[in-house]
Coordinates of C-alpha atoms and ligand atoms in Angstrom, one line a residue:
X1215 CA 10.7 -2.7 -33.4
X1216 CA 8.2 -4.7 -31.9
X1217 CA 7.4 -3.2 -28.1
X1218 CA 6.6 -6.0 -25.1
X1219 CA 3.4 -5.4 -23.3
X1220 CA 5.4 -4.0 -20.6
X1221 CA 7.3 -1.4 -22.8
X1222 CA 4.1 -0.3 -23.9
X1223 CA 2.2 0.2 -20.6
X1224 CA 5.6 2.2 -19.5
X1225 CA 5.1 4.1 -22.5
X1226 CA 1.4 5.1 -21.4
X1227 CA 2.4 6.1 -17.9
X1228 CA 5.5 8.1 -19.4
X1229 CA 2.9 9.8 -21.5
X1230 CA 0.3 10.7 -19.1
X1231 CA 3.1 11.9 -16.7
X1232 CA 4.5 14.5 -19.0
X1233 CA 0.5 15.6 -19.9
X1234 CA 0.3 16.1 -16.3
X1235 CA 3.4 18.0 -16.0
X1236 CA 2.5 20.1 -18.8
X1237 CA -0.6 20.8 -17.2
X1238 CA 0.9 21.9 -14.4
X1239 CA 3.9 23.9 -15.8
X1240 CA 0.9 26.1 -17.7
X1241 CA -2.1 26.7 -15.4
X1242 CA -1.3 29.0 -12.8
X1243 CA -0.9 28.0 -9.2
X1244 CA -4.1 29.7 -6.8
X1245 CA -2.3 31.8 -4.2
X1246 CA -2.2 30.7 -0.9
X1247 CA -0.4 33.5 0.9
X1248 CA -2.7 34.1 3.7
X1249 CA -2.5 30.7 4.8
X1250 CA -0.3 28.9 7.3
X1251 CA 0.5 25.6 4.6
X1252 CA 2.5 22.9 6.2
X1253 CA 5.8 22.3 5.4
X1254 CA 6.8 20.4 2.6
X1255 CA 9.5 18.3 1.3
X1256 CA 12.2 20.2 -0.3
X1257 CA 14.3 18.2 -3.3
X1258 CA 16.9 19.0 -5.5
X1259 CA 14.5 17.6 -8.3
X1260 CA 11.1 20.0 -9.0
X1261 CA 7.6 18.9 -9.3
X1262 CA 8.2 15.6 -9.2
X1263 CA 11.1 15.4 -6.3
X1264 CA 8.1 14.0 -3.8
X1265 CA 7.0 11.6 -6.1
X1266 CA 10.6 9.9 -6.6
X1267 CA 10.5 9.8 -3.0
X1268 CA 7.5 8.3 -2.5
X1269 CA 8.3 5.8 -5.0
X1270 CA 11.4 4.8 -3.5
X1271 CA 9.3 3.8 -0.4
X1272 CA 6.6 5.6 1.6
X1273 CA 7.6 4.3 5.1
X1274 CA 11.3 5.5 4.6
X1275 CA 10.0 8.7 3.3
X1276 CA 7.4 9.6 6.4
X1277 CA 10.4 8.7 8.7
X1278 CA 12.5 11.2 6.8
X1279 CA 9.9 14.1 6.9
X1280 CA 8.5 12.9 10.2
X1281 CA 12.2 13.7 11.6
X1282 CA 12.9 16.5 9.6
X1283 CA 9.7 18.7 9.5
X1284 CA 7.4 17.1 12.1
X1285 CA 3.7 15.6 12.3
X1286 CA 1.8 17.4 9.1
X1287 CA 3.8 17.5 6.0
X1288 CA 2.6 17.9 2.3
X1289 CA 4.6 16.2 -0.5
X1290 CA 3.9 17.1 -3.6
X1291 CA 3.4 15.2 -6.3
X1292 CA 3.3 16.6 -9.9
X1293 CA -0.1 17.5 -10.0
X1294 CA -1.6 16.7 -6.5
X1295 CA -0.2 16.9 -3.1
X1296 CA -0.2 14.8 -0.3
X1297 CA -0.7 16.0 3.2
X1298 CA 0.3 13.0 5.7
X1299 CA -0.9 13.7 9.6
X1300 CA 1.3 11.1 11.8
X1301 CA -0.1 10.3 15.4
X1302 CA -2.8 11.0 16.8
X1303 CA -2.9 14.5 17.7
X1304 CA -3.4 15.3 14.2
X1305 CA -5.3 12.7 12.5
X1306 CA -9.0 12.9 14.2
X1307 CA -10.1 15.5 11.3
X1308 CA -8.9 12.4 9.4
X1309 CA -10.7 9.6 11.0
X1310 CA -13.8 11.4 12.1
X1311 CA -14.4 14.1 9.2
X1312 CA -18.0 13.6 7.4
X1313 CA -17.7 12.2 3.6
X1314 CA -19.0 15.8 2.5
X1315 CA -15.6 16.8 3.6
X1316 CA -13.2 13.3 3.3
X1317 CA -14.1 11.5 1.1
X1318 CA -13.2 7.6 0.2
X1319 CA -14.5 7.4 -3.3
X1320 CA -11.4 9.2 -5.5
X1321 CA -8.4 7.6 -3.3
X1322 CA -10.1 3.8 -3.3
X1323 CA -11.6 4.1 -7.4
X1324 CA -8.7 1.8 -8.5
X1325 CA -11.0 -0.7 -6.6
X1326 CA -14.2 -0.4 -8.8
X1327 CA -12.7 -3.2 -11.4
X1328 CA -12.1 -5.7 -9.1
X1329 CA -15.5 -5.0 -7.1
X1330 CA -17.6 -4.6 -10.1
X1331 CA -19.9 -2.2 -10.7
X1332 CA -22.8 -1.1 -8.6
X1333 CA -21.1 -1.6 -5.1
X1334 CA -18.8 0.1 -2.5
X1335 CA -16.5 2.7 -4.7
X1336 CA -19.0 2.7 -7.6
X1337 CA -21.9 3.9 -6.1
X1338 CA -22.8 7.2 -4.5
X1339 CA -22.0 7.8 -0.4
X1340 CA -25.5 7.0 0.0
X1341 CA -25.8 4.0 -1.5
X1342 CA -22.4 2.7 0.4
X1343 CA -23.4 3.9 3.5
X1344 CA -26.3 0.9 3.1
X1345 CA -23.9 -1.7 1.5
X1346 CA -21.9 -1.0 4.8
X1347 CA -24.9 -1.3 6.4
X1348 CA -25.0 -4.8 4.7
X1349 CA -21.8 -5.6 6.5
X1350 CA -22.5 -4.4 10.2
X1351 CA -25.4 -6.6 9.6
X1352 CA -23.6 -9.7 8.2
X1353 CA -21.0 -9.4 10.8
X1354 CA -23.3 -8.7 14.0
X1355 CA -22.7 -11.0 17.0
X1356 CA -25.4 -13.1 16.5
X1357 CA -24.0 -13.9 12.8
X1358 CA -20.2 -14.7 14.4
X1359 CA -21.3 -17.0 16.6
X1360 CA -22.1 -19.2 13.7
X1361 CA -19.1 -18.2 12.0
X1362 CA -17.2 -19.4 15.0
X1363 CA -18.2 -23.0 14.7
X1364 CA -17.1 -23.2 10.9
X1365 CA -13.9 -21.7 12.0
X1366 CA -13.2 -24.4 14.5
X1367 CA -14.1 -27.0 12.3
X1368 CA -12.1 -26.0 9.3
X1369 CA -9.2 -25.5 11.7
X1370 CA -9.6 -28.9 13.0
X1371 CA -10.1 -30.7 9.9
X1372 CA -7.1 -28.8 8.2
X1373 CA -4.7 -29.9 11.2
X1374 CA -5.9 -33.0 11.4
X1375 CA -4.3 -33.4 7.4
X1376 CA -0.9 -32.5 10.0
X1377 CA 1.2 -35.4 10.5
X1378 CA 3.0 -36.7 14.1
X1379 CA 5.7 -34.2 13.7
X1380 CA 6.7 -32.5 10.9
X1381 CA 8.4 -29.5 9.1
X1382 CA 5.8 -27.0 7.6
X1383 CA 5.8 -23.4 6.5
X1384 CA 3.4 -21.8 8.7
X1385 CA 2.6 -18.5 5.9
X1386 CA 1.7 -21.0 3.2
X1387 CA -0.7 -23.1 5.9
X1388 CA -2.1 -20.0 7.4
X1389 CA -3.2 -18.3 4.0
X1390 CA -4.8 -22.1 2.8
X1391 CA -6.6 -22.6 5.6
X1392 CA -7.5 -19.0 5.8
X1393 CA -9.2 -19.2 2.5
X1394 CA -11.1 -22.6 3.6
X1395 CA -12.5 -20.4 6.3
X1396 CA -13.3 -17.4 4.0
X1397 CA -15.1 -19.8 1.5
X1398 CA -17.1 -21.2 4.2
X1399 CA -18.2 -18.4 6.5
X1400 CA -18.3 -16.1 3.3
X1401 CA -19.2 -17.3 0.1
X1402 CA -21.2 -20.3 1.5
X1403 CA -21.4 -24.1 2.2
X1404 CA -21.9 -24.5 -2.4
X1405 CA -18.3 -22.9 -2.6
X1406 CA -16.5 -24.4 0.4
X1407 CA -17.9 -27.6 -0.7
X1408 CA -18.5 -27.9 -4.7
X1409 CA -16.6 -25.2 -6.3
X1410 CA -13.8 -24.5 -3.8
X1411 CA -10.8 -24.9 -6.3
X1412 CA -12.7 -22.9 -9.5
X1413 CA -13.4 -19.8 -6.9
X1414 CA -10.2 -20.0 -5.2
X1415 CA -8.5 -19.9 -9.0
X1416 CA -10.6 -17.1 -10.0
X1417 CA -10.1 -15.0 -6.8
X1418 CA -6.5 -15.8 -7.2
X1419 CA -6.7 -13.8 -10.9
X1420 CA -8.7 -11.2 -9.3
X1421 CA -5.8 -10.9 -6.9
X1422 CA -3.1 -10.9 -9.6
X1423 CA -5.2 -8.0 -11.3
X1424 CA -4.4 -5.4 -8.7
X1425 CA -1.0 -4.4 -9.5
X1426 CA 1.1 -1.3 -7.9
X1427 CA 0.0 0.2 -11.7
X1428 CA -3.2 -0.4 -11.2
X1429 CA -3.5 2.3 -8.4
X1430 CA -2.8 4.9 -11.5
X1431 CA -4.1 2.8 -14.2
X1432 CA -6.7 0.4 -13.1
X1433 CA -7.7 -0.1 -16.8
X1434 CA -4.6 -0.3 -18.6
X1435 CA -5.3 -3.0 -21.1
X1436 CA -2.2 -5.3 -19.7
X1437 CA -2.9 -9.4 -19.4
X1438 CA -3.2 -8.9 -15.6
X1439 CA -6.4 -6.5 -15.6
X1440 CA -8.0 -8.8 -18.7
X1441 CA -7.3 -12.3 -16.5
X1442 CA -9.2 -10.2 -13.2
X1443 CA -12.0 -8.5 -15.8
X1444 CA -12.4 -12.6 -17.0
X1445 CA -12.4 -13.9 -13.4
X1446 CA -14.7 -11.0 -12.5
X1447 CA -17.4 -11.8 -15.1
X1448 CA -16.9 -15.8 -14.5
X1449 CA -17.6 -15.0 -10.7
X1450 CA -20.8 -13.4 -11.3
X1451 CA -22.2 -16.1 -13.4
X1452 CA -21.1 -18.7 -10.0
X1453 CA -23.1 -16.3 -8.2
X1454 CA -25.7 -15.7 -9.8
X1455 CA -26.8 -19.5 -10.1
X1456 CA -26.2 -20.3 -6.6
X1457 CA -28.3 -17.5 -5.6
X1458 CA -31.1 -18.5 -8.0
X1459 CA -30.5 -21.7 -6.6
X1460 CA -31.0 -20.7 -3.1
X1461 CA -33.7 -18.9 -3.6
X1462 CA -35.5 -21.4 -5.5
X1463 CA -35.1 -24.3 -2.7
X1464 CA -37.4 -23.7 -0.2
X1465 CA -34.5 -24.9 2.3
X1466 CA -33.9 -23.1 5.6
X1467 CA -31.8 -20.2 5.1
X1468 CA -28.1 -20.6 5.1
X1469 CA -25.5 -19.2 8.1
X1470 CA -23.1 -17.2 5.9
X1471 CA -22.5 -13.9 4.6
X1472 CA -23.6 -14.6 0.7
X1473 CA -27.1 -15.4 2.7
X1474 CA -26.4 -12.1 4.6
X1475 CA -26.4 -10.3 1.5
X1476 CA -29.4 -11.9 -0.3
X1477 CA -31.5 -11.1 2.4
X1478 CA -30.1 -7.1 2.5
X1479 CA -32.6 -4.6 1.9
X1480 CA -32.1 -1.1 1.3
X1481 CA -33.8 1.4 2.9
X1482 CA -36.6 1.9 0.3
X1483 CA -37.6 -2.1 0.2
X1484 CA -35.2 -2.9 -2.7
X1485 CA -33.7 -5.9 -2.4
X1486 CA -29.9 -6.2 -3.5
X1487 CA -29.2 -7.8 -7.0
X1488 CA -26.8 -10.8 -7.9
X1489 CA -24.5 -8.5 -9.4
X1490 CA -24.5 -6.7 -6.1
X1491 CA -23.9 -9.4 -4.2
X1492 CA -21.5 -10.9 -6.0
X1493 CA -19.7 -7.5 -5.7
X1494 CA -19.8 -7.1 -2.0
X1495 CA -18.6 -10.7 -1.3
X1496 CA -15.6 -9.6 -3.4
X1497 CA -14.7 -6.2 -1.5
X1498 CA -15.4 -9.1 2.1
X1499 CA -12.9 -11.2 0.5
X1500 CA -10.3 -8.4 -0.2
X1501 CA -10.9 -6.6 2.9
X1502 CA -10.7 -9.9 5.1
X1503 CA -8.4 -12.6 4.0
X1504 CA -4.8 -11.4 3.2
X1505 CA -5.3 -9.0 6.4
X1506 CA -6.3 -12.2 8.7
X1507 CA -3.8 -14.4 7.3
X1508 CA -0.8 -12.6 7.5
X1509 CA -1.7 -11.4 10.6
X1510 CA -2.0 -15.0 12.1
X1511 CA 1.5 -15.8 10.6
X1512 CA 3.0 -12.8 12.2
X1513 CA 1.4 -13.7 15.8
X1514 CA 2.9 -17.3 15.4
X1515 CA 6.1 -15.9 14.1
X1516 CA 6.6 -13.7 17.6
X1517 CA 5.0 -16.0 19.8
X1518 CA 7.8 -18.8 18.7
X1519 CA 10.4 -15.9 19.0
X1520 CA 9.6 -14.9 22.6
X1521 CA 8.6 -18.1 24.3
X1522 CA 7.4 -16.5 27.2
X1523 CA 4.3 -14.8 25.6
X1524 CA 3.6 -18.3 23.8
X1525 CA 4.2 -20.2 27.3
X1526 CA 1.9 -17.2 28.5
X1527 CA -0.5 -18.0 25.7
X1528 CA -0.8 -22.0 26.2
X1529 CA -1.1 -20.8 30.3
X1530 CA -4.3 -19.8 29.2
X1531 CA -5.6 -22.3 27.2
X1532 CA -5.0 -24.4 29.9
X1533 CA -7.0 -22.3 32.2
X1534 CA -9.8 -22.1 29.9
X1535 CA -10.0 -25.5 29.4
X1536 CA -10.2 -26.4 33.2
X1537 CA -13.5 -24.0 33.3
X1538 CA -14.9 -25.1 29.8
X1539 CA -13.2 -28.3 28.5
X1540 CA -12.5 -28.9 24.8
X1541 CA -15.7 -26.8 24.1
X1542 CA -14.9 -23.4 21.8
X1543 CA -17.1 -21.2 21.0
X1544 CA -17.6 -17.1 20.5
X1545 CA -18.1 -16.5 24.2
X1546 CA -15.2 -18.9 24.8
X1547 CA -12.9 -17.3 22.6
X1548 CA -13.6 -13.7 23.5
X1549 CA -12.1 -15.0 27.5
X1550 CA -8.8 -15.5 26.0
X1551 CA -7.3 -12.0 26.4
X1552 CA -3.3 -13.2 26.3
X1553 CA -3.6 -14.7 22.8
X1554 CA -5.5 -11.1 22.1
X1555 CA -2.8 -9.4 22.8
X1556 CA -0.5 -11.3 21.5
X1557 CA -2.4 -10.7 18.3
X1558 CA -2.8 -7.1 18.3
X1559 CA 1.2 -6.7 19.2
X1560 CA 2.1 -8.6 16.1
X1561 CA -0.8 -6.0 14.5
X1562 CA 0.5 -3.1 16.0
X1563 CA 3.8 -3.2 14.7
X1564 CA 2.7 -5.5 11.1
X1565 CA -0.2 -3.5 10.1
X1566 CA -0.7 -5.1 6.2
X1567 CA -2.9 -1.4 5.3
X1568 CA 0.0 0.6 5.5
X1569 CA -1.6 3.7 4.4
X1570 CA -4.8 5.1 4.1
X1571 CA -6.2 7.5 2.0
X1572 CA -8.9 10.4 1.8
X1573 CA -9.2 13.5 -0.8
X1574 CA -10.3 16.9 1.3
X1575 CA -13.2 18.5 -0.2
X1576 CA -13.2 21.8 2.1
X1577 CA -10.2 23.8 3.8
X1578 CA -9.5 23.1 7.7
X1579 CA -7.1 23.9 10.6
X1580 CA -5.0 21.2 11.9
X1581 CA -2.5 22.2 15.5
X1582 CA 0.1 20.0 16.5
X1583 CA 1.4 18.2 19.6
X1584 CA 4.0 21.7 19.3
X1585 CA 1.3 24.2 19.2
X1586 CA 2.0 24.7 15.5
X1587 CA -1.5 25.6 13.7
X1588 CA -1.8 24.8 9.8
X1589 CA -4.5 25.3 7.3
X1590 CA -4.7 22.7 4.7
X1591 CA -6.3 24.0 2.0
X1592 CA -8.8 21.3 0.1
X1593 CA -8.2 19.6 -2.4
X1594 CA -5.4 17.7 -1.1
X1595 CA -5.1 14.1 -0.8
X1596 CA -4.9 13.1 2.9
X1597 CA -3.0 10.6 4.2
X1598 CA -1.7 8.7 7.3
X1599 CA 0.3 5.3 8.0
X1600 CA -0.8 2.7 10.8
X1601 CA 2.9 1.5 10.1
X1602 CA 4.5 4.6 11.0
X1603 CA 2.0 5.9 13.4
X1604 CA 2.1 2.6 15.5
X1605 CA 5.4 2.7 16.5
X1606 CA 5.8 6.7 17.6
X1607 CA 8.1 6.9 20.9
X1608 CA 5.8 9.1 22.7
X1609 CA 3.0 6.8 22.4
X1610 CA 4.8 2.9 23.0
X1611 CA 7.4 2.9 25.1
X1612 CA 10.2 0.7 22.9
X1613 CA 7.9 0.8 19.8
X1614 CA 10.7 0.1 17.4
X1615 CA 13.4 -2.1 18.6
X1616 CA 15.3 -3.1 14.9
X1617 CA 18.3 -5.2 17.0
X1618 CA 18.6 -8.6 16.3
X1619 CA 19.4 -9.3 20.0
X1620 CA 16.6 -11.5 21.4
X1621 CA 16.6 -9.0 24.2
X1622 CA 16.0 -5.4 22.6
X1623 CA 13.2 -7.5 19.9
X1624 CA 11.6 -8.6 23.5
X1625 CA 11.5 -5.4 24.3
X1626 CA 9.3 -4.4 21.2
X1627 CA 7.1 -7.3 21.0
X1628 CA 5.1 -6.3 24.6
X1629 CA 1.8 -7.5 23.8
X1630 CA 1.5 -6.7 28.1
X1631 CA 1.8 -3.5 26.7
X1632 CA -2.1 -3.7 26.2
X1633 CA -2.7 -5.0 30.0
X1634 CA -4.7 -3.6 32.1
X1635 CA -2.5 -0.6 34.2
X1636 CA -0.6 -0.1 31.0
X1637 CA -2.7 -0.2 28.1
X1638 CA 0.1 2.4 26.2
X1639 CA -3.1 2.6 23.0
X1640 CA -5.5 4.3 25.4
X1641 CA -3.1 6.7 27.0
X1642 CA -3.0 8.9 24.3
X1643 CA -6.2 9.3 23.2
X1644 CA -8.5 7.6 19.9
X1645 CA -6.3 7.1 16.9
X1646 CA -3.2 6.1 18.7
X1647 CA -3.7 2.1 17.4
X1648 CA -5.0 2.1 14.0
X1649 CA -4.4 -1.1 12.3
X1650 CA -8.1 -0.9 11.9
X1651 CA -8.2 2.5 10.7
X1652 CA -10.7 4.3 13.2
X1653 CA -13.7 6.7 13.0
X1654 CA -16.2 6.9 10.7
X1655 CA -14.2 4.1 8.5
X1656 CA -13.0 2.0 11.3
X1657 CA -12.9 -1.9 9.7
X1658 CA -15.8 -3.3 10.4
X1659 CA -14.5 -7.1 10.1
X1660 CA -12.3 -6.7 13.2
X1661 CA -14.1 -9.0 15.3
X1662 CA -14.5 -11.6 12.3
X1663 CA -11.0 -11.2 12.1
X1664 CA -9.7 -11.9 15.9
X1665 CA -11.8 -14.9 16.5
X1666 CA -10.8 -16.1 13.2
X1667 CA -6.9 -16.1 14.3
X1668 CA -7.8 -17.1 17.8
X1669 CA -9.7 -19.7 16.8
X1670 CA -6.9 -20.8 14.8
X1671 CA -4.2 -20.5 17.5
X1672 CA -6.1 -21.8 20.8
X1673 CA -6.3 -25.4 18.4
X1674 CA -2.6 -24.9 17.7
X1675 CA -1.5 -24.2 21.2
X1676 CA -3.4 -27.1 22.2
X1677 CA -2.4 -29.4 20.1
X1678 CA 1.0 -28.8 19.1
X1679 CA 4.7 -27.7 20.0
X1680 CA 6.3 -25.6 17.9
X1681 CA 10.0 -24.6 16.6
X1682 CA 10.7 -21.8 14.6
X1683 CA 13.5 -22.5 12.2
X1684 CA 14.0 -20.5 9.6
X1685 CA 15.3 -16.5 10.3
X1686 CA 12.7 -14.0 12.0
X1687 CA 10.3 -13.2 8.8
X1688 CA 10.6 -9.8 7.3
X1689 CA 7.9 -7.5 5.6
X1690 CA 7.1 -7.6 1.7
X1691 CA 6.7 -4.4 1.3
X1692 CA 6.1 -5.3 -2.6
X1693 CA 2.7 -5.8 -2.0
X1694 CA -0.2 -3.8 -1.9
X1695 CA -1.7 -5.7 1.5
X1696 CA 2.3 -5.7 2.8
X1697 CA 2.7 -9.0 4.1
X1698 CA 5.6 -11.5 4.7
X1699 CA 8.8 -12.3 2.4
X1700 CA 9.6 -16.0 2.1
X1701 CA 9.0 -18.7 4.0
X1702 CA 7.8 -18.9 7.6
X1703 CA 9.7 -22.8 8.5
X1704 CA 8.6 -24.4 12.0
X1705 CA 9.4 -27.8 12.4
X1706 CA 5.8 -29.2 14.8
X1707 CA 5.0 -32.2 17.3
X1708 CA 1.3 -33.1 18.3
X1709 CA 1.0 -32.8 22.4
X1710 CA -2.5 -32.3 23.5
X1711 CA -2.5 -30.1 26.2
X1712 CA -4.0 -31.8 29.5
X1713 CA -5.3 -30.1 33.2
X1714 CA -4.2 -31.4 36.1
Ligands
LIG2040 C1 -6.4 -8.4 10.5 C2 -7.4 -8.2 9.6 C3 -7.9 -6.9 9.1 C4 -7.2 -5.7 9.1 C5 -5.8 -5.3 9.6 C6 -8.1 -4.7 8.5 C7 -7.8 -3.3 8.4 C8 -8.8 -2.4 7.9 C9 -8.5 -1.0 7.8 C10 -7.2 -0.3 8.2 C11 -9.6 -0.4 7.4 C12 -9.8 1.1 7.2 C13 -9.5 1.6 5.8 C14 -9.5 3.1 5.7 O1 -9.8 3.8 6.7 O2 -9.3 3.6 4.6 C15 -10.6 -1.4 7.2 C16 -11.9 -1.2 6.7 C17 -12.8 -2.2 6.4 N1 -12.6 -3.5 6.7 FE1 -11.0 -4.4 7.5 N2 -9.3 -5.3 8.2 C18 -9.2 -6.7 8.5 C19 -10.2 -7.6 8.4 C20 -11.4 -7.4 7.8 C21 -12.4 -8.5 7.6 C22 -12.2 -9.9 8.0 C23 -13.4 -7.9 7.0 C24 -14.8 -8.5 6.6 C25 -15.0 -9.8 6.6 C26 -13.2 -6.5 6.9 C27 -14.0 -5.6 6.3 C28 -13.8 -4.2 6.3 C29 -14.7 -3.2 5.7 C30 -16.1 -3.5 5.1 C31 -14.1 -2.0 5.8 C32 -14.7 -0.6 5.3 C33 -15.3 0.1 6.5 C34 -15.8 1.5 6.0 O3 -15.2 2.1 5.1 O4 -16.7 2.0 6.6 N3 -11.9 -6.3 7.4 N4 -10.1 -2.6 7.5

């Protein structure tokens, strides 16, 4: 009998789970009798009881154990175990450990194909503690405010495209116009403006190549990992002749982030290589564009749901134009504090990262909000959720409202949650909002990322009236950066918002 491709890669995970579970049924266990180990998920099925869970859905499964044995839980999972530390009472050892002791480089490997090699997960700490260097220094303040003006005008020429009214789904605008943005600030004026559809076709393989399977097996020899490995090599060859290009022009430098990158050095003079560029503009790209666009969906999604936060939001655009007329700009767009929040509501409860990941290298102590003290041996994958730890009770008051009722949902969209006298992510300490992650690995394209979706939404709300008419959007949580399922349908008329 002939086997399909996907018979056969199920027939290599089948394999390597029973080696593992061989593995494990023979070596002994170490002893941990003097320690106080967190409780962990008891199933009916052993050894790999937490793994079916898991598999069935995390979020469900940290609600269940949340409920049933409280903030620091381990679930085993054949051969490793998972420790997950919900809220933030538990999860600054987490956020702010040093690498030596939490580390990035195991959880995130599955990322080295798609990066390339040489850059971020590939290379030692020290080496990607200088390529994040790269970053700070790509996306410093001085950089955005040049990023800011190539986000307005791709904003305004893609809405110009818009008819007089019209019927449009918002996700499928959002991501395109998204990835206009990304080419320009990003990859550079050659890409945005020569090679725009080749990249985006590539990056769309590259995409495809990061499967649910390719956590496990990131080079199972399937057609979607030989498509990204193609797209990866046919990306570096772009690259690498653009930046020869550049280089070779004599023109004043360009204002973008592949620019950035050439010009990187580390700390002993070396300049970075095409290869390493190449690779870093990838992991930008990855980090940056599904995050921003689905977030910018979700914010137009709630704003259309509860009028008064988008009546709110245009109040303010109407205020900020009476002090600074049609002008936008990166001081500009940092006044606009509703649309923020409105923004980091949508965030708060649609964080696309839904989990994040460390492996422990050295035992530690952890007490809960309870008193309870545990010791968490190392070795143990760490974990926590921004999607479960964003909506605890004791942090936001009415975090989780599922009614339908337009009332209870109004009651959990509160981006005034965030105002000042409230402000519900402070009261209890760092770590309580972590959509961004935090600490030592807090993202550092979070300003990038809200005057990219502000910029977006101060030209909507000034220019248009909106309807939302298809049903409230739910999550895909199919997808490795969760985002939206279907179609986000809002039926649009142009109305330029005037001052008296
Ligand atoms: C709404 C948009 C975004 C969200 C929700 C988001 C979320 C996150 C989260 C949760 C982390 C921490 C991961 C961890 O702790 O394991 C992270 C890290 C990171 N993000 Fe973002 N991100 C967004 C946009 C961006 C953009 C636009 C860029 C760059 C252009 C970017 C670049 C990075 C980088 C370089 C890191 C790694 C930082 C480190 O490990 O030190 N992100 N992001």
């Amino acid at each position: 009998m002939d086997l399909t491709e996907n018979q056969n890669y199920l027939l290599i995970i089948f394999a390597s789970l029973i080696a593992i579970l061989f593995v494990k049924l023979l070596l002994p266990s170490k002893s941990n009798k003097n320690k106080r180990l967190p409780p962990s998920i008891k199933s009916s099925i052993p050894i790999i009881g937490g793994l079916v869970k898991f598999m069935k859905g995390p979020i469900p499964m940290i609600r269940e154990q949340y409920a049933k044995l409280g903030s620091v839980f381990t679930v085993n999972m054949i051969n490793r175990k998972i420790t997950f530390f919900v809220g933030p009472e538990v999860s600054g050892h987490f956020f702010k450990a040093p690498e030596s002791d939490m580390s990035q480089q195991e959880v995130y490997q599955f990322n080295v194909p798609t990066f390339g090699p040489g850059v971020v997960f590939d290379v030692d700490y020290s080496i990607r503690q200088e390529q994040f260097r790269f970053f700070t220094e790509a996306l410093r303040v001085t950089k955005l405010k040049s990023y800011v003006d190539q986000m307005v005008s791709e904003a305004e020429e893609y809405f110009s495209k818009w008819g007089e009214s019209g019927t449009v789904d918002l996700k499928y605008e959002l991501e395109h116009l998204i990835i206009l943005t990304a080419s320009r600030c990003l990859l550079g004026r050659e890409v945005r403006e020569k090679l725009f559809d080749d990249v985006s076709a590539l990056f769309h393989d590259l995409d495809n190549g990061m499967q649910p399977v390719s956590v496990l097996f990131p080079y199972l020899p399937i057609p979607a990992h030989r498509k990204r490995d193609r797209a990866r090599a046919r990306l570096a060859e772009i690259f690498a002749s653009i930046i020869q290009s550049r280089k070779a022009s004599g023109q004043p430098p360009e204002q973008d982030m592949l620019q950035s990158f050439i010009d990187s050095r580390y700390k002993d003079g070396r300049p970075t290589t095409e290869a390493e560029v190449t690779g870093l503009l990838i992991a930008a790209l990855f980090a940056g564009q599904h995050t921003s666009s689905i977030t910018s969906t979700w914010t137009g999604a709630y704003m259309l749901r509860h009028k008064n936060f988008f009546t709110a939001a245009v109040e303010e655009q109407k205020d900020i134009l009476k002090r600074h007329g049609e002008k936008i700009d990166h001081d500009i767009l940092a006044e606009m504090d509703v649309l923020y929040r409105c923004i980091k509501e949508a965030l708060r409860m649609h964080p696309p990262l839904i989990m994040l990941l460390r492996q422990s290298h050295s035992d530690f102590t952890v007490t809960t909000k309870e008193g309870k003290v545990y010791d968490i041996p190392k070795g143990h994958i760490v974990a926590t959720s921004p999607a479960f730890a964003n909506r605890l009770p004791h942090i936001y008051k009415d975090p989780d409202r599922p009614s339908k009722s337009p009332h209870s949902l109004n009651r959990s969209y509160d981006p005034d949650r965030y105002a000042p006298g409230r402000e519900e992510d402070k009261a209890a300490g760092q770590f309580s909002y972590i959509s961004f992650g935090g600490g030592r690995h807090g993202c550092l394209g979070e300003p990038f990322a809200y005057l990219q979706i502000k910029a977006i939404w101060s030209h909507l709300l000034r220019n248009f009236e909106f309807e939302l008419i298809s049903p409230f959007p739910e999550n895909n949580w199919n997808a490795m950066v969760v985002g939206i399922k279907g179609e986000v349908m809002v039926r649009y008329r142009r109305r330029k918002l005037t001052v008296d």
